[in-house]
Coordinates of C-alpha atoms in Angstrom, one line a residue:
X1 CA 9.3 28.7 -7.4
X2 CA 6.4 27.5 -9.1
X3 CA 5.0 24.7 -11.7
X4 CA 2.2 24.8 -14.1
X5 CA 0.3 21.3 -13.6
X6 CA -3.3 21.6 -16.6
X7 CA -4.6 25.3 -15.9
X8 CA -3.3 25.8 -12.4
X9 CA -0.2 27.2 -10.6
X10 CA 1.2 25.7 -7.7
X11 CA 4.3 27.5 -5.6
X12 CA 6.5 25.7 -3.4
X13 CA 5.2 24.1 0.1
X14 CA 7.5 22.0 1.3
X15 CA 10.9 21.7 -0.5
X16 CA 12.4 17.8 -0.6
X17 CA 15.0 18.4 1.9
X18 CA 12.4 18.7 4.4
X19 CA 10.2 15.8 3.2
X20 CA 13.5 14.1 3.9
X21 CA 14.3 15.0 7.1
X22 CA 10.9 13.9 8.5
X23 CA 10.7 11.0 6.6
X24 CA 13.7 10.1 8.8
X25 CA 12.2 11.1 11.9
X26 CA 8.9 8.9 10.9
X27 CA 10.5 6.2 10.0
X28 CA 12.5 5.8 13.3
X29 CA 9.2 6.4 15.5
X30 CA 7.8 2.9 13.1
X31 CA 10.9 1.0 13.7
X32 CA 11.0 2.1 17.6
X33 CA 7.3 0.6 17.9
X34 CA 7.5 -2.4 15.7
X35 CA 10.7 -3.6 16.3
X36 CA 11.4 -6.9 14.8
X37 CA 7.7 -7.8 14.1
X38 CA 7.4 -8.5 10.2
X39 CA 4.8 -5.9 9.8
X40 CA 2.7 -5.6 6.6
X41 CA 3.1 -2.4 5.3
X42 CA 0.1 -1.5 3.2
X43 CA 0.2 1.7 0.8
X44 CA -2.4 3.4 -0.4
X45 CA -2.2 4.2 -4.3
X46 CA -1.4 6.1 -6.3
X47 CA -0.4 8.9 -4.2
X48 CA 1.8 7.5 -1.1
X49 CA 4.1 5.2 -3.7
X50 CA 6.7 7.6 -3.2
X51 CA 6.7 8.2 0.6
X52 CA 6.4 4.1 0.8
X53 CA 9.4 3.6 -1.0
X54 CA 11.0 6.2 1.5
X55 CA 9.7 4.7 4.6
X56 CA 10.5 0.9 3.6
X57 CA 13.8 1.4 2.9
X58 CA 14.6 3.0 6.1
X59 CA 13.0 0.0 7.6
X60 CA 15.8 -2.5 8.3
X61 CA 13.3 -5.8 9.7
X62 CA 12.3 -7.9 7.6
X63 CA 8.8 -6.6 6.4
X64 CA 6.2 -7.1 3.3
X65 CA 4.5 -4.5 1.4
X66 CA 1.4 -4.6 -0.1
X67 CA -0.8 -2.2 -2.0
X68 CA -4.1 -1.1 -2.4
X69 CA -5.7 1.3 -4.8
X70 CA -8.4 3.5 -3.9
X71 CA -9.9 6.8 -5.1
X72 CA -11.4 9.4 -3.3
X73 CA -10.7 12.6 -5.3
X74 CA -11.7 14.3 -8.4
X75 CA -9.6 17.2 -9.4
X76 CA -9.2 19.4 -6.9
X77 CA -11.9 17.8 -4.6
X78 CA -12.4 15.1 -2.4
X79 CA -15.6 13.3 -4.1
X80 CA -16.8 12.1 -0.4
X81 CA -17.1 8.8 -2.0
X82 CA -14.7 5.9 -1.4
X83 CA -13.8 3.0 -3.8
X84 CA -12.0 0.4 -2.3
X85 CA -11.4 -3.5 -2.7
X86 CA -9.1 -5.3 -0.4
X87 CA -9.2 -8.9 -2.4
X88 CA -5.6 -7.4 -3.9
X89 CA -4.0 -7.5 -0.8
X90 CA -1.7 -11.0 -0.9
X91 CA -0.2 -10.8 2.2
X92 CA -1.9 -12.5 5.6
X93 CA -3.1 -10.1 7.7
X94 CA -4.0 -12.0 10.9
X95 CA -2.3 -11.2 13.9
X96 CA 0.1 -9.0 12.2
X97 CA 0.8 -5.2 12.9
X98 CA -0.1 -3.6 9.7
X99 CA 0.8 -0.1 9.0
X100 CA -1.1 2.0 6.3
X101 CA 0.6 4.2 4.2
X102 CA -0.8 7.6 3.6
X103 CA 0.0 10.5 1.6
X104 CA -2.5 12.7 2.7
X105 CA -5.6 12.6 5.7
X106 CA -7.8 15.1 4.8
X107 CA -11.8 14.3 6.3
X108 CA -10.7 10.9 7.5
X109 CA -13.1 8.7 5.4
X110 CA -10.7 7.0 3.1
X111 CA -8.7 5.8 6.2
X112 CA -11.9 5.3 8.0
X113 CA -13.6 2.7 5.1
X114 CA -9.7 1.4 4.8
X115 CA -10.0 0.4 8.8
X116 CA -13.2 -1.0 8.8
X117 CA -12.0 -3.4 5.5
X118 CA -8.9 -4.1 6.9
X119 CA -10.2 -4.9 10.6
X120 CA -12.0 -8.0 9.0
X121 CA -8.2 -9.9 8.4
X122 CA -8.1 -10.1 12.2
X123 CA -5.0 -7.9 12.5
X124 CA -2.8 -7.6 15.6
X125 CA -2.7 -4.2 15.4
X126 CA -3.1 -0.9 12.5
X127 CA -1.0 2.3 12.6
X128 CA -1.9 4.9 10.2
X129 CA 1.3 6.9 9.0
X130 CA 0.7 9.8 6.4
X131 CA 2.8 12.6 5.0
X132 CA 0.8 14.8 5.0
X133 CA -2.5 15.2 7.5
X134 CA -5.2 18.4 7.4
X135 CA -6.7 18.2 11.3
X136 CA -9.0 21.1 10.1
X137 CA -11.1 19.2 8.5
X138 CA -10.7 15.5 10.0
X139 CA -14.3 14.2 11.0
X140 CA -12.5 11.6 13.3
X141 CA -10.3 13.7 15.8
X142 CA -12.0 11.4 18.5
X143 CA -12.6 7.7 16.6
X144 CA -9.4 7.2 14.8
X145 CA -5.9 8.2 16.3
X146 CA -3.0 9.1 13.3
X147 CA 0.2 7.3 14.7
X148 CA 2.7 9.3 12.6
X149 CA 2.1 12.6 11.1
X150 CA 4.6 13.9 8.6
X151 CA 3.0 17.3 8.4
X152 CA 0.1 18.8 9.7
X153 CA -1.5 21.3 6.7
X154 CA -4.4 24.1 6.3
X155 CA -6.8 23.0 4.4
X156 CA -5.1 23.8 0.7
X157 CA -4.8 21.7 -2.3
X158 CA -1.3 20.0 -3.1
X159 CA 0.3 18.4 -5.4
X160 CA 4.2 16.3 -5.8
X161 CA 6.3 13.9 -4.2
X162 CA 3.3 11.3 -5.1
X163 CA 0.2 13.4 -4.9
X164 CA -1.3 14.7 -8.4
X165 CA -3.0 17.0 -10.4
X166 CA -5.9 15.2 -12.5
X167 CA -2.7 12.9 -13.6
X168 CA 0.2 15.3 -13.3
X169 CA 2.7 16.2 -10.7
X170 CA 3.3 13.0 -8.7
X171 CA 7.1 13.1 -10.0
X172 CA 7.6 16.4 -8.1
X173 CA 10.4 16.0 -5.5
X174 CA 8.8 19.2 -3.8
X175 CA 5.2 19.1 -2.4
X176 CA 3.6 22.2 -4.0
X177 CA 0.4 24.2 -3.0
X178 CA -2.3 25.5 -5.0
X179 CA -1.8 29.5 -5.8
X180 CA -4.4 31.3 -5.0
X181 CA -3.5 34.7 -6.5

């Protein structure tokens, strides 16, 4: 199966069922190691809105969500740069176990320049949790641990369930890869 997102084709990656399924396993590893502890979950927009809405309501503590925008790509690429602002964040931070919401890890600096801002609130703790993570290319294998991988990916360019296209695709239950052919 494949969908044509601007001038590209993308086949199927990882059909929804699957997505599912781990979301499920994920989201019982977070409640096994937070427990009752009203932990701020923070996602990371645009692209992990979907897999937030999957992993809070499979959270059954209370909890508060916040988001933050920040933009690392364009197109198909990952710019290098990081725009991020944390002054949109309403809930307090101190002493609390905050878990960021990823879609996708690819290099790391994103979640690195996320850590560093977020590390100022005086947390208790921060877990990383992403859908989708690319260890090929992570500059942080031995700084920054991922808590909860989803699934680990080559280094290809993809698109659904959240993640996009230069706009387009987000509203894909499937996760999609680029075709190279």
């Amino acid at each position: 199966m494949t969908v044509q997102l601007h001038d590209k084709t993308f086949e199927l990656f990882i059909p929804q069922e699957e997505i599912e399924k781990r979301i499920d396993v994920l989201s019982q590893m977070i409640v096994n190691d937070l427990g009752d502890t009203k932990p701020v979950f923070i996602s990371v927009l645009n692209g992990a809105f979907m897999f937030t809405s999957e992993i809070v309501k499979r959270f059954p503590y209370n909890c508060e969500v916040d988001f933050l925008k920040i933009s690392s790509y364009v197109g198909t690429t990952s710019s290098g740069n990081v725009n991020l602002t944390t002054n949109s964040i309403k809930a307090s931070l101190a002493n609390r176990n905050i878990i960021i919401l990823e879609d996708i890890i690819d290099t790391g600096l994103t979640i690195k320049s996320l850590l560093n801002a977020l590390s100022k609130y005086n947390p208790e703790k921060i877990y990383i949790a992403t859908l989708l993570f690319k260890p090929e290319v992570y500059k942080f294998k031995n700084e920054i641990d991922i808590n909860y991988i989803g699934f680990n990916i080559s280094n290809e360019f993809v698109v659904g369930y959240g993640l996009d296209y230069d706009g387009l695709g987000r509203n894909l239950l499937d996760i999609y890869k680029l075709n190279q052919i």
